[in-house]
CSV table of C-alpha atoms in Angstrom, one decimal:
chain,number,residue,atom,x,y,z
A,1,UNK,CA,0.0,0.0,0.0
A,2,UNK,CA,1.2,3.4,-1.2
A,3,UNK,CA,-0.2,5.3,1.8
A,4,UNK,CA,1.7,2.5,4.4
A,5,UNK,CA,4.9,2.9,2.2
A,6,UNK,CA,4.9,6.6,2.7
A,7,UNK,CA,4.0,6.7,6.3
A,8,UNK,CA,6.5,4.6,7.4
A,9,UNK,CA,9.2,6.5,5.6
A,10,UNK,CA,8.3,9.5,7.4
A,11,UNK,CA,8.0,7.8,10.5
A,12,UNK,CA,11.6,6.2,9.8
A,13,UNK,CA,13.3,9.8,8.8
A,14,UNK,CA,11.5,11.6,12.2
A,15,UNK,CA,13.7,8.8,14.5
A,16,UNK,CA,16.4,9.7,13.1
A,17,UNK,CA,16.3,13.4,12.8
A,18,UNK,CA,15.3,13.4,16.4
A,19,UNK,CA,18.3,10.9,17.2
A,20,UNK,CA,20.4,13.5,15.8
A,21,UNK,CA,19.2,16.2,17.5
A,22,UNK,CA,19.1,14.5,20.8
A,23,UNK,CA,22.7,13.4,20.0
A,24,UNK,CA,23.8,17.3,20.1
A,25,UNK,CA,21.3,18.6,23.0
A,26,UNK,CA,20.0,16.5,25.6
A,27,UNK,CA,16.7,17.9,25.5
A,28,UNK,CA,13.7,15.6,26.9
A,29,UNK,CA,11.3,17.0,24.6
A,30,UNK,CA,12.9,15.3,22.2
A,31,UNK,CA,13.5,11.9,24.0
A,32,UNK,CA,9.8,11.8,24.2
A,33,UNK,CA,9.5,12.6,20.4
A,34,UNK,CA,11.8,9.1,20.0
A,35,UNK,CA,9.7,7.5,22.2
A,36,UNK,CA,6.6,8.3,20.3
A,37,UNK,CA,8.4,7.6,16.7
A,38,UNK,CA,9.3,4.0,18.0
A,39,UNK,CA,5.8,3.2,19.2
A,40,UNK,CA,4.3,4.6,16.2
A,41,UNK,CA,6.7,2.1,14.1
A,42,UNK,CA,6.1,-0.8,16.4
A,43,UNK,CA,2.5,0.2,15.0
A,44,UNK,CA,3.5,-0.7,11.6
A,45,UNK,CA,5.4,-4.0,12.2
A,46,UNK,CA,2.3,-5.1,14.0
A,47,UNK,CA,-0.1,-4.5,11.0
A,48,UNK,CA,2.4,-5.9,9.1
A,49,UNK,CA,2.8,-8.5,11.4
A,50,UNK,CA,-1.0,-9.7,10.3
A,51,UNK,CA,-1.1,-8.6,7.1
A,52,UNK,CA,1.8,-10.4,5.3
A,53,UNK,CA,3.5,-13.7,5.4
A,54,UNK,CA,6.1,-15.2,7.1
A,55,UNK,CA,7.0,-11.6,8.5
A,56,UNK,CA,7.9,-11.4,12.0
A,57,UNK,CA,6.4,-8.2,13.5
A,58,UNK,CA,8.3,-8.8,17.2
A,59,UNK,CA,11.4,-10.2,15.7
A,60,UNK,CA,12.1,-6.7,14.0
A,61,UNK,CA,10.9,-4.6,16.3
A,62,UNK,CA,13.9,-6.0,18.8
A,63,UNK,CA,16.7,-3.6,18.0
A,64,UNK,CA,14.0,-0.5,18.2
A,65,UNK,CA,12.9,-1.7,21.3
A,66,UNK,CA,16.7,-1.2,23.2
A,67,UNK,CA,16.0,2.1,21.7
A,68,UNK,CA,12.9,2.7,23.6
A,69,UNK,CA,14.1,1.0,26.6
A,70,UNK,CA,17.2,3.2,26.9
A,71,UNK,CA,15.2,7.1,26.4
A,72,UNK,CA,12.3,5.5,29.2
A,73,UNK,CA,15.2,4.9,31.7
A,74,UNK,CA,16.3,8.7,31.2
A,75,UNK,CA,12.5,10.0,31.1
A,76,UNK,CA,11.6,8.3,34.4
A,77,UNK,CA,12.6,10.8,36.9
A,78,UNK,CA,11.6,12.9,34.8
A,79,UNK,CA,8.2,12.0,34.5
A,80,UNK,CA,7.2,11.6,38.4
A,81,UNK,CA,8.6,15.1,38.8
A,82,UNK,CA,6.5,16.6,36.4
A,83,UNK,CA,3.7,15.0,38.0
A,84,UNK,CA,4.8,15.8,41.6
A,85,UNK,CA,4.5,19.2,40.4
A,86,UNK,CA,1.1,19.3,37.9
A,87,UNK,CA,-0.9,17.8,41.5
A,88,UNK,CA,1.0,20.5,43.6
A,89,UNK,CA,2.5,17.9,45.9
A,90,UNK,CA,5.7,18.8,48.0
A,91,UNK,CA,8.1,17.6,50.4
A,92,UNK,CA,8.8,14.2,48.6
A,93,UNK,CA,12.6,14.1,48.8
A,94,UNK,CA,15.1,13.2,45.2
A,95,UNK,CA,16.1,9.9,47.1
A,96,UNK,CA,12.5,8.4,46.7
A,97,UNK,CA,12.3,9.3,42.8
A,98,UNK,CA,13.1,6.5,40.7
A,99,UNK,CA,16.8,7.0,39.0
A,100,UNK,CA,16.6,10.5,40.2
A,101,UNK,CA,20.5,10.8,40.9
A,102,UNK,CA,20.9,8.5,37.1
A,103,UNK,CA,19.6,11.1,34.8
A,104,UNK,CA,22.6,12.7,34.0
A,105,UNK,CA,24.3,9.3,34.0
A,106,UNK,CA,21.8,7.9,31.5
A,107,UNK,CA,21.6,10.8,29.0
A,108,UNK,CA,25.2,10.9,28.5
A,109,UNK,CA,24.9,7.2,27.9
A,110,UNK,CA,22.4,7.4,25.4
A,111,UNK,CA,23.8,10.2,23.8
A,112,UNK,CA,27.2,8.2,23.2
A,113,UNK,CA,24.9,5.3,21.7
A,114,UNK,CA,23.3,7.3,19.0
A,115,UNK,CA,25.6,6.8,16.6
A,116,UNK,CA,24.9,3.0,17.1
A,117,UNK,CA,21.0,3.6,17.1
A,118,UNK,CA,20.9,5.6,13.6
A,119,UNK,CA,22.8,2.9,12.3
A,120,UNK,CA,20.1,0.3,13.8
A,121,UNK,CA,17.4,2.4,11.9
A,122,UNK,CA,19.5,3.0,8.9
A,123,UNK,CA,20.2,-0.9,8.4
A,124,UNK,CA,16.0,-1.7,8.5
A,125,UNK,CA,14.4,1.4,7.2
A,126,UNK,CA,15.1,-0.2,3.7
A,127,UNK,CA,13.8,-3.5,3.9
A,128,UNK,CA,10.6,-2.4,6.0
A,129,UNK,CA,9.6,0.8,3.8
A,130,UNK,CA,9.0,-2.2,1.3
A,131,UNK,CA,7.1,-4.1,3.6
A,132,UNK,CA,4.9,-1.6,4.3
A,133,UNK,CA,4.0,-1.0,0.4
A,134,UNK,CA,3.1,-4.8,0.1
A,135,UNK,CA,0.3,-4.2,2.5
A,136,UNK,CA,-2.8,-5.0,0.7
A,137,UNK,CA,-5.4,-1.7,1.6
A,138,UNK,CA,-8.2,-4.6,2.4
A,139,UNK,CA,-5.8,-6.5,5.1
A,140,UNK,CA,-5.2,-3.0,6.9
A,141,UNK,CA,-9.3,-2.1,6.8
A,142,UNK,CA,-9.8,-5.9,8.6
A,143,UNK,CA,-6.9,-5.1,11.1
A,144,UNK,CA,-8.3,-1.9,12.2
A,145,UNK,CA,-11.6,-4.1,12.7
A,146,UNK,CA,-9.8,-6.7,15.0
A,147,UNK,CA,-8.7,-3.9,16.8
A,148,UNK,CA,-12.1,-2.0,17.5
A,149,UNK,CA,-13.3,-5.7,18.4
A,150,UNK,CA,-10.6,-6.2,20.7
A,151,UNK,CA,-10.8,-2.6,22.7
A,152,UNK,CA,-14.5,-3.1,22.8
A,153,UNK,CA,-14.0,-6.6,24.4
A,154,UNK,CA,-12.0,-5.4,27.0
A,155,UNK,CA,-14.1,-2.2,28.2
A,156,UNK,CA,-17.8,-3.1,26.9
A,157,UNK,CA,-19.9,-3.6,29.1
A,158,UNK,CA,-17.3,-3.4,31.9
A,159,UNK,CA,-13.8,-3.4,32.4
A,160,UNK,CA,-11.1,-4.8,34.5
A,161,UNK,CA,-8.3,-2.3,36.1
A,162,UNK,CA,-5.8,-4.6,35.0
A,163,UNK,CA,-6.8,-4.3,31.2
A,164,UNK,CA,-6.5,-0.4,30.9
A,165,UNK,CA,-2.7,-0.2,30.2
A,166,UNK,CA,-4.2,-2.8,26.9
A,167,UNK,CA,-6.5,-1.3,26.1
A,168,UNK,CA,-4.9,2.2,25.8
A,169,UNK,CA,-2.2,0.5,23.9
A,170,UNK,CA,-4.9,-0.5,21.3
A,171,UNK,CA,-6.5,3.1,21.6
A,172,UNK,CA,-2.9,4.4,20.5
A,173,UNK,CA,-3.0,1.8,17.7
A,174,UNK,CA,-6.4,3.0,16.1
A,175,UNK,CA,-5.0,6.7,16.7
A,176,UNK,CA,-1.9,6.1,14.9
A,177,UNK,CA,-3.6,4.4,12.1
A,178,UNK,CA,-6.4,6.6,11.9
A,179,UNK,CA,-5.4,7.8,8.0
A,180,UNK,CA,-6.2,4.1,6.5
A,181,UNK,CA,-9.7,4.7,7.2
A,182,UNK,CA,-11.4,7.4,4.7
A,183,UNK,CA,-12.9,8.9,8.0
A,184,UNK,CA,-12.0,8.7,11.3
A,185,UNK,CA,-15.8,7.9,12.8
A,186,UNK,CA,-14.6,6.4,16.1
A,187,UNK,CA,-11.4,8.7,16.5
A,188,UNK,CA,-12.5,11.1,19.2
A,189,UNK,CA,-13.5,8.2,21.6
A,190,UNK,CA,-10.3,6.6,21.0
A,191,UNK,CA,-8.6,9.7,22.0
A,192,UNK,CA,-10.5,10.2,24.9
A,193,UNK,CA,-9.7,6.5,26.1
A,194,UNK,CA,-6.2,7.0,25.7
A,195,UNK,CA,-6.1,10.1,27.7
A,196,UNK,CA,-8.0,9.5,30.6
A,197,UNK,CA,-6.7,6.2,31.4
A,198,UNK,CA,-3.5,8.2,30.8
A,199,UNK,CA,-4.1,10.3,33.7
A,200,UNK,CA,-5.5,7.4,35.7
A,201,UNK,CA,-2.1,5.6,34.8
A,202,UNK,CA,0.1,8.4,36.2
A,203,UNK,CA,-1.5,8.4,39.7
A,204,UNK,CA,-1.2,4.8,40.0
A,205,UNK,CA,2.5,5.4,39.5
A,206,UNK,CA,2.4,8.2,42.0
A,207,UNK,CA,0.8,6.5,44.5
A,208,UNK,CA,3.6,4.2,45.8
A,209,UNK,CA,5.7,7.4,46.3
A,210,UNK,CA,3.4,8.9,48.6
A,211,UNK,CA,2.9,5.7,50.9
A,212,UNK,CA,6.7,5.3,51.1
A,213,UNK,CA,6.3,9.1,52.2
A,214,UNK,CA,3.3,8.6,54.4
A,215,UNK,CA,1.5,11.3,52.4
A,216,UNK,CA,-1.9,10.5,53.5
A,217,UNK,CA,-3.9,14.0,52.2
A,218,UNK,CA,-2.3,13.6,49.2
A,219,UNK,CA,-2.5,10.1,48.5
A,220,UNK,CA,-6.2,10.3,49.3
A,221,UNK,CA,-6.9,13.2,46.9
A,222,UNK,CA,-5.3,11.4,44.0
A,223,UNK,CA,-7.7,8.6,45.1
A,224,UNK,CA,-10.6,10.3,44.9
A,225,UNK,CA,-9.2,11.7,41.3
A,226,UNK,CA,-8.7,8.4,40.1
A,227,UNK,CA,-12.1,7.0,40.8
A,228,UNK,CA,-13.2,10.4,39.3
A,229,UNK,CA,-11.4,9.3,36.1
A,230,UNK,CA,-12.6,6.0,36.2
A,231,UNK,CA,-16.1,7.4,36.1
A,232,UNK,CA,-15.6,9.2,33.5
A,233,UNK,CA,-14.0,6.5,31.1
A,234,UNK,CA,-17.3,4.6,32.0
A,235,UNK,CA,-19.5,7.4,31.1
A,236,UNK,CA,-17.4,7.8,27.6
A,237,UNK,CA,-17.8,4.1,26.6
A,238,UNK,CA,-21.8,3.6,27.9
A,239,UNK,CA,-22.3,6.6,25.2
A,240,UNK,CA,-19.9,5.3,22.4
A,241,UNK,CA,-21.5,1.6,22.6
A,242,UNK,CA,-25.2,2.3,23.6
């Protein structure tokens, strides 16, 4: 498929103008823009993945995924103290922040392995681009399918706490992939899933911080945000399925 071909080009030249740029400036903006290219490729092999013989969607995502691994590591801290400071909550000290003291460390690491990463992308970008363009346009339409089946599945009529990470993963998918489709009917409920169990996510990963720190006010306003969430994703789904 033309459109596949093209989109996973683009997705192939934004990793590595990013790697580049993260390679001269350490900025974290731009880690997460890595981040987002990789997933958005992993996308790609995964449609492939179903969509074409004997091709092993995992099996080439492997040397992206050390790539993906390696910018999470650095974003980690990162992440919590962003969060610490969007739910105005103080007093939790460095020392109880994942990797905190590792940043530094970490980025330097990466940076001195992005040489080694551009040449990962360089050495696949060829074989998959041509991949993508033997997609046939009526295998990507049925994957999309299996994947509004499957994300209905797991949050229709209920859902379980421990399928939400899943079944934003599939939200992401559908998102990503959105431009096979002529319109994107379902895209706005796909978005909203992704976000709000989003923000449900980061409190959970909040949470263990503030017991460790015996942060009872806070730990029980971010409970009572989370259910709030919750209720929300439930009143988002009964309208999209009634």
């Amino acid at each position: 498929m033309k459109r596949l071909r093209s989109y996973t080009n683009k997705r192939f030249r934004s990793l590595t103008k990013n790697l580049e740029s993260y390679g001269q400036l350490r900025d974290p903006e731009v880690l997460h823009a890595i981040r987002v290219d990789v997933k958005k490729i992993k996308v790609v092999l995964n449609l492939m993945d179903a969509s074409v013989k004997k091709f092993k969607g995992h099996r080439q995502f492997i040397p992206f995924r050390t790539i993906f691994r390696r910018a999470g590591e650095i974003r980690q801290s990162d992440v919590l103290y962003k969060l610490l400071l969007l739910y105005e909550i103080s007093g939790v000290p460095d020392s109880e922040i994942p990797k905190a003291g590792k940043s530094d460390v970490l980025s330097g690491a990466f940076q001195k392995e992005v040489p080694q990463f551009m040449t990962i992308v360089k050495l696949h970008k060829k074989k998959l681009v041509k991949v993508a363009g033997s997609v046939d346009k009526a295998e990507a339409k049925k994957y999309l399918k299996k994947k509004e089946y499957q994300i209905k599945q797991l949050l229709f009529p209920s859902f379980s706490l421990k399928d939400l990470h899943k079944a934003r993963k599939i939200a992401k998918e559908l998102i990503y992939l959105r431009w096979l489709e002529d319109r994107s009917r379902n895209d706005a409920f796909y978005k909203d899933v992704e976000k709000i169990v989003g923000l449900w996510h980061d409190k959970q990963m909040l949470m263990p911080v503030l017991r460790k720190n015996k942060a009872a006010d806070e730990l029980k306003r971010l409970k009572t945000t989370s259910k709030a969430d919750l209720a929300t994703l439930k009143a988002k789904i009964a309208k999209h399925y009634k």
